[in-house]
Coordinates of C-alpha atoms and ligand atoms in Angstrom, one line a residue:
X7 CA 20.2 65.4 3.8
X8 CA 19.8 64.1 7.4
X9 CA 17.0 61.8 6.3
X10 CA 19.1 60.4 3.5
X11 CA 21.9 59.7 6.0
X12 CA 19.5 58.1 8.4
X13 CA 18.2 55.8 5.6
X14 CA 21.8 54.8 4.8
X15 CA 22.1 53.8 8.5
X16 CA 25.7 55.3 8.7
X17 CA 27.4 55.8 11.9
X18 CA 28.1 59.4 13.0
X19 CA 31.7 59.1 12.0
X20 CA 30.9 57.6 8.6
X21 CA 28.3 60.4 8.0
X22 CA 30.9 63.0 9.0
X23 CA 33.5 61.5 6.6
X24 CA 30.9 61.4 3.8
X25 CA 29.9 65.1 4.4
X26 CA 33.6 66.0 4.4
X27 CA 34.2 64.2 1.0
X28 CA 31.1 66.0 -0.5
X29 CA 32.3 69.3 0.8
X30 CA 35.9 68.9 -0.5
X31 CA 34.5 67.7 -3.9
X32 CA 32.4 70.8 -4.1
X33 CA 35.3 73.0 -3.3
X34 CA 37.4 71.2 -5.9
X35 CA 34.6 71.6 -8.4
X36 CA 34.5 75.4 -7.7
X37 CA 38.3 75.7 -7.9
X38 CA 38.2 74.0 -11.4
X39 CA 35.4 76.2 -12.5
X40 CA 36.8 79.5 -11.1
X41 CA 40.6 79.0 -11.1
X42 CA 41.5 82.7 -11.3
X43 CA 38.2 84.5 -11.0
X44 CA 35.4 85.2 -8.6
X45 CA 32.5 82.7 -8.1
X46 CA 29.7 83.5 -10.5
X47 CA 32.1 85.0 -13.1
X48 CA 32.9 83.2 -16.4
X49 CA 36.5 82.0 -16.6
X50 CA 37.9 83.8 -19.6
X51 CA 41.3 83.3 -21.1
X52 CA 40.7 85.7 -24.0
X53 CA 40.8 88.9 -21.8
X54 CA 43.8 90.7 -20.4
X55 CA 43.9 92.0 -16.9
X56 CA 45.2 91.3 -13.4
X57 CA 45.4 87.7 -12.4
X58 CA 42.7 86.9 -9.9
X59 CA 42.7 84.5 -6.9
X60 CA 40.5 81.4 -7.2
X61 CA 36.9 82.0 -6.0
X62 CA 37.3 85.7 -5.0
X63 CA 39.0 87.1 -8.2
X64 CA 40.6 90.5 -7.6
X65 CA 38.6 91.3 -4.5
X66 CA 41.7 91.9 -2.3
X67 CA 43.3 94.4 -4.7
X68 CA 39.9 96.1 -4.9
X69 CA 39.6 96.3 -1.1
X70 CA 43.2 97.6 -0.9
X71 CA 42.6 100.3 -3.6
X72 CA 42.6 104.0 -3.0
X73 CA 39.5 104.5 -5.1
X74 CA 38.0 102.3 -7.8
X75 CA 38.6 105.0 -10.4
X76 CA 42.3 105.1 -9.5
X77 CA 42.5 101.2 -9.4
X78 CA 41.0 101.0 -12.9
X79 CA 43.2 103.9 -14.2
X80 CA 46.3 102.0 -13.0
X81 CA 45.1 98.9 -14.8
X82 CA 44.5 101.0 -17.9
X83 CA 48.1 102.3 -17.8
X84 CA 49.3 98.7 -17.5
X85 CA 47.0 96.8 -19.8
X86 CA 45.8 99.4 -22.3
X87 CA 42.2 100.5 -23.2
X88 CA 40.6 97.1 -22.7
X89 CA 41.0 94.8 -19.7
X90 CA 39.0 92.8 -17.3
X91 CA 38.9 91.8 -13.6
X92 CA 36.4 90.0 -11.4
X93 CA 35.4 90.3 -7.8
X94 CA 33.2 88.3 -5.5
X95 CA 29.8 89.8 -5.5
X96 CA 30.4 91.8 -8.7
X97 CA 31.1 89.1 -11.2
X98 CA 33.1 89.9 -14.3
X99 CA 33.8 93.6 -15.1
X100 CA 35.0 94.4 -18.7
X101 CA 36.5 97.8 -18.9
X102 CA 36.7 99.2 -22.4
X103 CA 37.9 102.8 -22.6
X104 CA 37.1 102.9 -26.3
X105 CA 34.7 105.5 -27.8
X106 CA 33.3 102.7 -30.0
X107 CA 32.3 100.7 -26.8
X108 CA 30.5 103.8 -25.4
X109 CA 28.6 104.1 -28.6
X110 CA 27.8 100.4 -28.6
X111 CA 26.5 100.4 -25.0
X112 CA 24.8 103.8 -25.0
X113 CA 23.4 103.9 -28.5
X114 CA 23.7 101.1 -31.0
X115 CA 22.8 98.2 -28.6
X116 CA 21.0 100.4 -26.1
X117 CA 18.3 97.8 -25.4
X118 CA 20.8 95.1 -24.4
X119 CA 22.3 97.3 -21.7
X120 CA 19.5 98.6 -19.5
X121 CA 19.9 100.1 -16.0
X122 CA 20.4 97.2 -13.6
X123 CA 18.0 95.6 -11.1
X124 CA 20.6 96.0 -8.4
X125 CA 20.8 99.8 -8.8
X126 CA 17.0 99.9 -8.8
X127 CA 16.6 97.9 -5.6
X128 CA 19.3 99.6 -3.7
X129 CA 18.2 103.1 -4.5
X130 CA 14.4 102.6 -4.6
X131 CA 13.9 104.3 -1.2
X132 CA 15.3 107.5 -2.7
X133 CA 15.0 107.4 -6.4
X134 CA 11.7 105.5 -6.4
X135 CA 10.6 104.9 -10.0
X136 CA 12.4 108.0 -11.2
X137 CA 14.2 108.5 -14.5
X138 CA 17.7 107.7 -13.2
X139 CA 17.0 104.1 -12.4
X140 CA 14.0 102.8 -14.4
X141 CA 13.9 101.4 -18.0
X142 CA 11.2 100.9 -20.6
X143 CA 7.9 102.8 -20.8
X144 CA 8.4 104.4 -17.3
X145 CA 11.7 105.9 -18.4
X146 CA 10.4 106.9 -21.9
X147 CA 7.5 108.8 -20.4
X148 CA 9.6 110.8 -17.9
X149 CA 12.4 111.4 -20.5
X150 CA 9.9 112.9 -22.9
X151 CA 8.1 115.0 -20.3
X152 CA 11.4 116.4 -18.8
X153 CA 13.1 117.1 -22.1
X154 CA 10.0 118.9 -23.4
X155 CA 9.9 121.1 -20.3
X156 CA 13.6 121.7 -20.2
X157 CA 13.5 123.0 -23.8
X158 CA 10.7 125.6 -23.1
X159 CA 11.2 129.3 -22.8
X160 CA 9.6 129.2 -19.3
X161 CA 12.4 126.9 -18.1
X162 CA 15.0 129.1 -19.7
X163 CA 13.7 132.2 -17.7
X164 CA 13.3 130.2 -14.5
X165 CA 16.9 128.9 -14.5
X166 CA 18.5 132.1 -15.6
X167 CA 16.7 134.2 -12.9
X168 CA 17.5 131.7 -10.3
X169 CA 21.2 131.2 -11.1
X170 CA 21.7 134.9 -11.2
X171 CA 20.0 135.4 -7.9
X172 CA 22.0 132.7 -6.2
X173 CA 25.3 133.7 -7.8
X174 CA 24.8 137.2 -6.3
X175 CA 24.4 135.6 -2.9
X176 CA 27.7 133.8 -3.5
X177 CA 29.4 137.0 -4.4
X178 CA 28.2 138.6 -1.2
X179 CA 29.8 135.8 0.8
X180 CA 33.0 136.1 -1.1
X181 CA 33.0 139.9 -0.3
X182 CA 32.8 139.1 3.4
X183 CA 35.8 136.8 3.1
X184 CA 37.8 139.2 0.9
X185 CA 37.1 142.1 3.3
X186 CA 38.7 140.3 6.3
X187 CA 41.1 138.2 4.3
X188 CA 39.6 135.0 5.6
X189 CA 40.1 131.9 3.5
X190 CA 37.0 130.0 2.4
X191 CA 36.3 126.4 1.5
X192 CA 35.0 126.8 -2.0
X193 CA 33.7 123.2 -2.1
X194 CA 31.4 123.9 0.7
X195 CA 30.3 127.2 -0.8
X196 CA 29.5 125.6 -4.2
X197 CA 27.5 122.9 -2.5
X198 CA 25.4 125.6 -0.8
X199 CA 25.0 127.4 -4.1
X200 CA 23.9 124.3 -6.0
X201 CA 21.3 123.1 -3.4
X202 CA 19.9 126.6 -3.1
X203 CA 19.7 126.9 -6.9
X204 CA 18.1 123.5 -7.5
X205 CA 15.8 124.0 -4.6
X206 CA 14.5 127.2 -6.0
X207 CA 14.3 125.9 -9.6
X208 CA 12.6 122.6 -8.8
X209 CA 10.5 123.3 -5.8
X210 CA 10.4 127.1 -5.4
X211 CA 11.9 126.6 -1.9
X212 CA 14.6 128.7 -0.4
X213 CA 16.8 126.4 1.6
X214 CA 18.8 129.4 2.8
X215 CA 22.1 127.6 2.7
X216 CA 23.8 130.6 1.3
X217 CA 22.1 133.2 3.4
X218 CA 21.8 131.3 6.7
X219 CA 24.5 128.7 6.7
X220 CA 24.3 128.2 10.5
X221 CA 20.6 127.1 10.4
X222 CA 21.0 124.2 8.1
X223 CA 17.7 123.1 6.6
X224 CA 16.5 119.7 7.8
X225 CA 15.7 118.8 4.2
X226 CA 19.3 119.4 3.1
X227 CA 20.8 117.6 6.1
X228 CA 18.6 114.6 5.4
X229 CA 19.4 114.8 1.7
X230 CA 23.1 114.2 2.5
X231 CA 22.2 111.4 4.9
X232 CA 20.4 109.5 2.2
X233 CA 23.0 110.1 -0.5
X234 CA 25.8 108.7 1.7
X235 CA 23.5 106.0 3.0
X236 CA 22.6 104.7 -0.4
X237 CA 26.2 104.8 -1.5
X238 CA 27.0 102.6 1.6
X239 CA 24.5 100.0 0.4
X240 CA 26.6 99.3 -2.7
X241 CA 29.6 98.5 -0.5
X242 CA 27.6 96.4 2.0
X243 CA 25.8 93.3 0.7
X244 CA 24.0 92.9 4.1
X245 CA 22.6 96.4 4.2
X246 CA 19.0 95.3 4.7
X247 CA 20.0 93.6 7.9
X248 CA 22.6 96.1 9.2
X249 CA 20.4 99.1 8.6
X250 CA 17.6 97.5 10.6
X251 CA 19.8 97.2 13.7
X252 CA 22.1 100.2 13.4
X253 CA 21.7 103.8 14.5
X254 CA 22.8 105.0 11.0
X255 CA 20.1 102.8 9.4
X256 CA 17.4 104.2 11.7
X257 CA 18.6 107.8 10.8
X258 CA 18.3 106.9 7.1
X259 CA 14.7 105.6 7.5
X260 CA 13.9 108.8 9.4
X261 CA 15.4 110.8 6.5
X262 CA 13.5 108.9 3.8
X263 CA 10.2 109.6 5.6
X264 CA 11.1 113.3 6.2
X265 CA 12.0 113.8 2.5
X266 CA 8.9 112.0 1.3
X267 CA 6.5 114.0 3.6
X268 CA 8.2 117.2 2.7
X269 CA 7.8 116.7 -1.0
X270 CA 4.2 115.4 -0.8
X271 CA 3.3 118.4 1.3
X272 CA 4.7 120.7 -1.3
X273 CA 2.8 118.8 -4.1
X274 CA -0.4 119.4 -2.2
X275 CA 0.4 123.1 -1.5
X276 CA 1.3 123.6 -5.2
X277 CA -1.9 122.0 -6.4
X278 CA -4.0 124.2 -4.1
X279 CA -2.2 127.3 -5.3
X280 CA -2.5 126.4 -8.9
X281 CA -6.2 125.8 -8.6
X282 CA -6.6 129.4 -7.4
X283 CA -4.2 131.0 -9.9
X284 CA -2.2 129.1 -12.5
X285 CA 0.4 131.8 -12.7
X286 CA 1.0 132.0 -9.0
X287 CA 3.8 129.5 -8.8
X288 CA 6.6 129.1 -11.3
X289 CA 9.0 126.2 -10.7
X290 CA 9.6 122.8 -12.1
X291 CA 7.2 121.0 -9.7
X292 CA 4.4 123.4 -10.8
X293 CA 5.2 122.7 -14.4
X294 CA 5.2 119.0 -13.9
X295 CA 1.9 119.1 -12.1
X296 CA 0.4 120.9 -15.2
X297 CA 2.2 118.9 -17.8
X298 CA 0.3 116.5 -20.0
X299 CA 1.7 114.0 -22.5
X300 CA 0.4 113.3 -26.0
X301 CA -2.2 110.9 -24.6
X302 CA -3.5 113.3 -22.1
X303 CA -1.6 111.5 -19.2
X304 CA -0.4 113.6 -16.3
X305 CA 2.1 112.7 -13.5
X306 CA 0.4 111.2 -10.4
X307 CA 1.7 112.3 -6.9
X308 CA 4.2 109.4 -6.6
X309 CA 5.6 110.2 -10.1
X310 CA 5.8 113.9 -9.2
X311 CA 7.8 113.0 -6.0
X312 CA 10.1 110.7 -8.0
X313 CA 10.7 113.1 -10.8
X314 CA 11.5 116.0 -8.5
X315 CA 13.9 114.0 -6.2
X316 CA 15.7 112.6 -9.2
X317 CA 16.4 116.0 -10.6
X318 CA 17.5 117.4 -7.2
X319 CA 19.9 114.5 -6.6
X320 CA 21.0 114.2 -10.3
X321 CA 21.9 117.9 -10.5
X322 CA 23.2 118.9 -7.2
X323 CA 26.3 116.9 -6.4
X324 CA 27.5 116.8 -10.0
X325 CA 27.4 120.5 -10.4
X326 CA 29.0 121.2 -7.1
X327 CA 32.0 119.0 -8.1
X328 CA 32.1 120.5 -11.6
X329 CA 32.4 123.9 -10.1
X330 CA 35.1 122.9 -7.6
X331 CA 37.3 121.1 -10.2
X332 CA 36.8 124.1 -12.6
X333 CA 37.9 126.7 -10.1
X334 CA 40.8 124.5 -8.9
X335 CA 41.9 124.1 -12.6
X336 CA 41.8 127.9 -13.1
X337 CA 43.8 128.5 -9.9
X338 CA 46.6 126.3 -11.0
X339 CA 46.7 127.6 -14.6
X340 CA 47.6 131.3 -14.7
X341 CA 47.4 131.6 -18.5
X342 CA 43.9 130.1 -18.5
X343 CA 42.8 132.7 -15.9
X344 CA 44.3 135.5 -18.1
X345 CA 42.4 134.3 -21.1
X346 CA 39.2 134.0 -19.1
X347 CA 39.6 137.6 -17.9
X348 CA 40.1 138.7 -21.4
X349 CA 36.8 137.1 -22.5
X350 CA 35.0 138.4 -19.5
X351 CA 36.2 142.0 -20.1
X352 CA 35.3 141.8 -23.7
X353 CA 31.7 140.7 -23.1
X354 CA 30.8 142.5 -19.8
X355 CA 31.2 146.2 -19.0
X356 CA 30.5 148.6 -16.2
X357 CA 27.1 149.3 -17.8
X358 CA 26.4 145.5 -18.4
X359 CA 28.1 143.9 -15.4
X360 CA 25.9 140.8 -15.5
X361 CA 25.6 138.5 -18.5
X362 CA 22.1 138.4 -20.1
X363 CA 20.7 135.0 -21.1
X364 CA 21.9 135.6 -24.7
X365 CA 25.4 136.5 -23.5
X366 CA 25.9 133.1 -22.0
X367 CA 26.7 131.5 -25.3
X368 CA 29.2 134.2 -26.1
X369 CA 31.4 132.9 -23.2
X370 CA 33.0 130.2 -25.5
X371 CA 36.3 130.1 -23.8
X372 CA 34.7 129.9 -20.3
X373 CA 32.6 127.0 -21.6
X374 CA 35.7 125.4 -23.0
X375 CA 37.4 125.7 -19.6
X376 CA 34.4 123.9 -18.1
X377 CA 34.6 121.1 -20.6
X378 CA 38.4 120.8 -20.3
X379 CA 37.9 120.4 -16.6
X380 CA 35.4 117.6 -17.0
X381 CA 37.7 115.9 -19.5
X382 CA 40.5 115.7 -16.9
X383 CA 38.2 115.5 -13.9
X384 CA 34.9 113.9 -15.0
X385 CA 32.6 114.2 -12.1
X386 CA 30.9 110.9 -13.0
X387 CA 34.2 109.2 -13.6
X388 CA 33.0 105.7 -14.4
X389 CA 29.9 104.3 -16.0
X390 CA 28.7 101.1 -17.4
X391 CA 25.8 98.6 -17.8
X392 CA 25.3 94.9 -17.3
X393 CA 24.6 93.1 -20.6
X394 CA 21.3 91.3 -20.6
X395 CA 22.2 89.2 -23.6
X396 CA 25.4 87.9 -25.3
X397 CA 27.0 90.5 -27.5
X398 CA 30.3 91.4 -29.2
X399 CA 31.9 94.8 -28.7
X400 CA 33.0 96.7 -31.8
X401 CA 36.6 95.8 -30.9
X402 CA 35.6 92.2 -31.2
X403 CA 35.6 91.5 -27.4
X404 CA 32.7 89.0 -26.7
X405 CA 30.4 90.0 -23.8
X406 CA 28.2 87.3 -22.1
X407 CA 24.9 88.1 -20.5
X408 CA 25.4 89.1 -16.9
X409 CA 28.8 90.7 -17.5
X410 CA 29.3 94.4 -16.7
X411 CA 30.7 96.5 -19.5
X412 CA 32.3 99.7 -18.1
X413 CA 34.1 102.7 -19.4
X414 CA 36.3 104.9 -17.3
X415 CA 35.8 108.6 -18.4
X416 CA 38.8 109.6 -16.2
X417 CA 41.1 107.3 -18.1
X418 CA 39.5 108.2 -21.5
X419 CA 40.1 111.9 -20.8
X420 CA 43.8 111.3 -20.3
X421 CA 44.2 108.9 -23.2
X422 CA 46.6 110.1 -25.9
X423 CA 45.0 107.8 -28.5
X424 CA 41.8 109.8 -28.0
X425 CA 43.1 113.3 -27.3
X426 CA 46.6 113.4 -28.8
X427 CA 50.0 113.9 -27.3
X428 CA 48.9 116.7 -25.0
X429 CA 46.1 114.7 -23.5
X430 CA 47.3 115.3 -19.9
X431 CA 47.7 119.1 -20.5
X432 CA 45.0 121.5 -19.5
X433 CA 44.2 123.1 -22.8
X434 CA 40.7 124.5 -23.2
X435 CA 41.3 125.6 -26.7
X436 CA 41.1 122.0 -27.9
X437 CA 37.3 122.4 -27.6
X438 CA 37.4 125.6 -29.7
X439 CA 39.9 124.6 -32.4
X440 CA 38.2 121.3 -33.3
X441 CA 35.7 121.1 -36.2
X442 CA 32.8 120.7 -33.8
X443 CA 33.3 123.8 -31.7
X444 CA 32.0 123.1 -28.2
X445 CA 30.1 120.1 -29.5
X446 CA 32.5 117.3 -28.7
X447 CA 31.8 113.8 -29.8
X448 CA 29.9 112.4 -26.9
X449 CA 31.3 108.9 -27.3
X450 CA 34.9 110.3 -27.0
X451 CA 33.8 112.6 -24.2
X452 CA 31.1 110.7 -22.3
X453 CA 31.2 113.0 -19.2
X454 CA 27.4 113.6 -19.6
X455 CA 27.0 110.0 -20.8
X456 CA 25.9 109.5 -24.4
X457 CA 23.1 108.3 -26.6
X458 CA 19.5 108.1 -25.6
X459 CA 20.2 108.4 -21.9
X460 CA 22.6 111.3 -22.0
X461 CA 22.3 113.8 -19.2
X462 CA 19.2 116.1 -19.4
X463 CA 20.8 118.7 -17.2
X464 CA 23.9 119.5 -19.3
X465 CA 22.5 122.9 -20.4
X466 CA 21.5 123.9 -16.8
X467 CA 24.8 122.8 -15.4
X468 CA 26.7 124.8 -18.1
X469 CA 24.6 127.9 -17.3
X470 CA 25.3 127.5 -13.6
X471 CA 29.0 127.0 -14.1
X472 CA 29.5 129.7 -16.7
X473 CA 27.5 132.4 -14.9
X474 CA 29.1 131.8 -11.5
X475 CA 32.6 131.4 -12.7
X476 CA 32.3 134.6 -14.8
X477 CA 30.8 136.7 -11.9
X478 CA 33.4 135.3 -9.4
X479 CA 36.4 135.9 -11.6
X480 CA 35.4 139.3 -12.7
X481 CA 35.5 140.6 -9.1
X482 CA 38.0 138.3 -7.3
X483 CA 41.3 136.6 -7.5
X484 CA 41.4 133.1 -6.1
X485 CA 44.5 131.3 -4.8
X486 CA 44.9 127.9 -3.1
X487 CA 45.8 128.2 0.5
X488 CA 49.4 126.7 0.6
X489 CA 49.9 123.3 2.2
X490 CA 47.0 121.6 0.4
X491 CA 47.5 118.6 -1.9
X492 CA 47.5 119.6 -5.5
X493 CA 45.9 117.9 -7.3
X494 CA 43.4 117.2 -4.5
X495 CA 43.1 113.6 -3.4
X496 CA 39.9 111.7 -4.4
X497 CA 37.4 110.3 -2.0
X498 CA 35.6 107.0 -2.8
X499 CA 32.1 107.8 -4.0
X500 CA 30.1 107.4 -7.2
X501 CA 31.2 110.9 -8.2
X502 CA 34.7 112.3 -8.4
X503 CA 34.8 113.9 -4.9
X504 CA 37.7 115.9 -3.4
X505 CA 38.6 114.3 -0.2
X506 CA 39.5 117.5 1.6
X507 CA 38.1 121.0 1.7
X508 CA 39.2 123.4 -1.1
X509 CA 40.6 126.1 1.1
X510 CA 41.0 129.3 -1.0
X511 CA 42.3 132.8 -0.5
X512 CA 39.9 135.4 -2.0
X513 CA 41.0 139.0 -2.8
X514 CA 39.5 141.8 -4.8
X515 CA 40.9 142.3 -8.4
X516 CA 40.8 146.0 -8.0
X517 CA 41.7 147.6 -4.6
X518 CA 38.6 148.9 -2.8
Ligands
HEM24 C1 28.3 119.0 -14.5 C2 27.1 118.5 -14.1 C3 26.5 117.2 -14.5 C4 27.2 116.1 -15.0 C5 28.7 115.9 -15.2 C6 26.1 115.1 -15.3 C7 26.4 113.8 -15.7 C8 25.4 112.9 -16.0 C9 25.7 111.5 -16.4 C10 27.0 110.9 -16.6 C11 24.4 110.9 -16.5 C12 24.2 109.5 -16.9 C13 24.0 108.6 -15.7 C14 23.7 107.2 -16.1 O1 22.7 106.9 -16.7 O2 24.5 106.3 -15.8 C15 23.4 111.9 -16.2 C16 22.1 111.6 -16.3 C17 21.1 112.5 -16.0 N1 21.3 113.8 -15.5 FE1 23.1 114.8 -15.3 N2 24.9 115.6 -15.0 C18 25.1 116.9 -14.5 C19 24.1 117.8 -14.1 C20 22.8 117.6 -14.2 C21 21.8 118.5 -13.8 C22 22.0 120.0 -13.3 C23 20.6 117.9 -14.0 C24 19.2 118.5 -13.7 C25 18.8 119.1 -12.7 C26 20.8 116.6 -14.5 C27 19.9 115.7 -14.8 C28 20.1 114.4 -15.3 C29 19.1 113.4 -15.6 C30 17.6 113.7 -15.4 C31 19.7 112.3 -16.0 C32 19.0 111.0 -16.4 C33 18.8 110.8 -17.9 C34 18.2 109.5 -18.3 O3 18.5 108.5 -17.6 O4 17.5 109.5 -19.3 N3 22.2 116.4 -14.6 N4 24.0 113.1 -15.9

């Protein structure tokens, strides 16, 4: 540019005026191209939604939001099931809370909506090439191996034994609180339960979060550091730079290294043990080390690390939140608690105080309570994919390559068009009275996602929630400590987090 100006032999003042004209023309060009949407987003008159500001779209409303879920839910209340907005850095977002859209994205046109490059790059340090973020053959291989293992009898025994053992530890903690009438933060207790359970199932490790809460395992502490760190990257386009020069960033890098070393050490330890005696270790990591696909291919060490960390992270937070929202929903619905107790007393007895594996499926009402909770409080409240080619949604909305098609499971769960007039009411029986008892249409109820990439841990999560809820309710009554917000406020995150602790009074059902 400077060379061109020199060749034109313009004075400094003329050059300045020329640059100014060019700059202003460019801005005018952008303003014409993006009159009400963010730079990079296609200007579209055919979609309804909040009017955007030229060049930045709806960025300011998004910044001022409480949480993105609530922002989108307010828009759904105003504009209906289908609407759109844009934001600088995000491009165009098309929200379509229509079961047909979920089916289109998750199943029918699956190949046109892969997991995005941005997600892969931002979370590579943690998820690596694990199932949650990859596409194509890498995803297929892991999906096949994991589902195969998860369907086996060994896995069944492993999860059952582990969940029962860890649930008993929870009951012991609750006894301590009930004895001295000391309230407990159930959200924190569930988080310790889920990490101890998934640590046991996947690695054979006892993180001792239930038994020794004051000596927090370094692995667990660093796990939280990386989860929050990665979430921060989605909000900060300059993360690569800021992490390099911030204390928080340095702590994250330390955490990545620690977690990697920890898992690689365990892989080596497991391999040595398995060489000596194949039956000496029974956990998911051991099973993955031994697993072979149809072509005789085994997981290499990097794949083992990735698969294990993906399962730990995929299953921990989600189940913690599911348990917290379930117990909260029970506490505020007395008639639901009564029906639960009726079911528990019908299946369990003084001689059989603990459900066997086969008993679990008898707890139909309890499972319905879990589903009903997820309908109103889906712990993965929003989901979506960027289209890689032009498409048309079943409701005739065109989608252009690069646009993000989203559905908001929180809004869908409260939509009368989907769930009828009592959509906002907590009514677990709806999952029992419908034709497909406890097998809700996954496109209408996409809380575990749907189609080929539906959650692989649904069964495990259901077992964890049903067993723990049954054992807890059988022995104790739970009440919200007064003065807390009900329903609890949300905290901005990828999952539907409660902002504050869930302080709860615990008392014995029968006087000791
Ligand atoms: C209530 C508890 C849970 C909920 C609500 C839940 C929800 C979900 C959702 C919405 C997805 C799709 C994510 C996406 O692709 O955008 C997913 C995927 C997945 N979940 Fe879960 N999950 C739960 C528990 C678990 C557990 C306990 C595990 C295993 C330890 C697990 C393992 C997975 C895996 C491996 C995937 C990836 C599947 C694939 O991409 O093919 N989940 N889950």
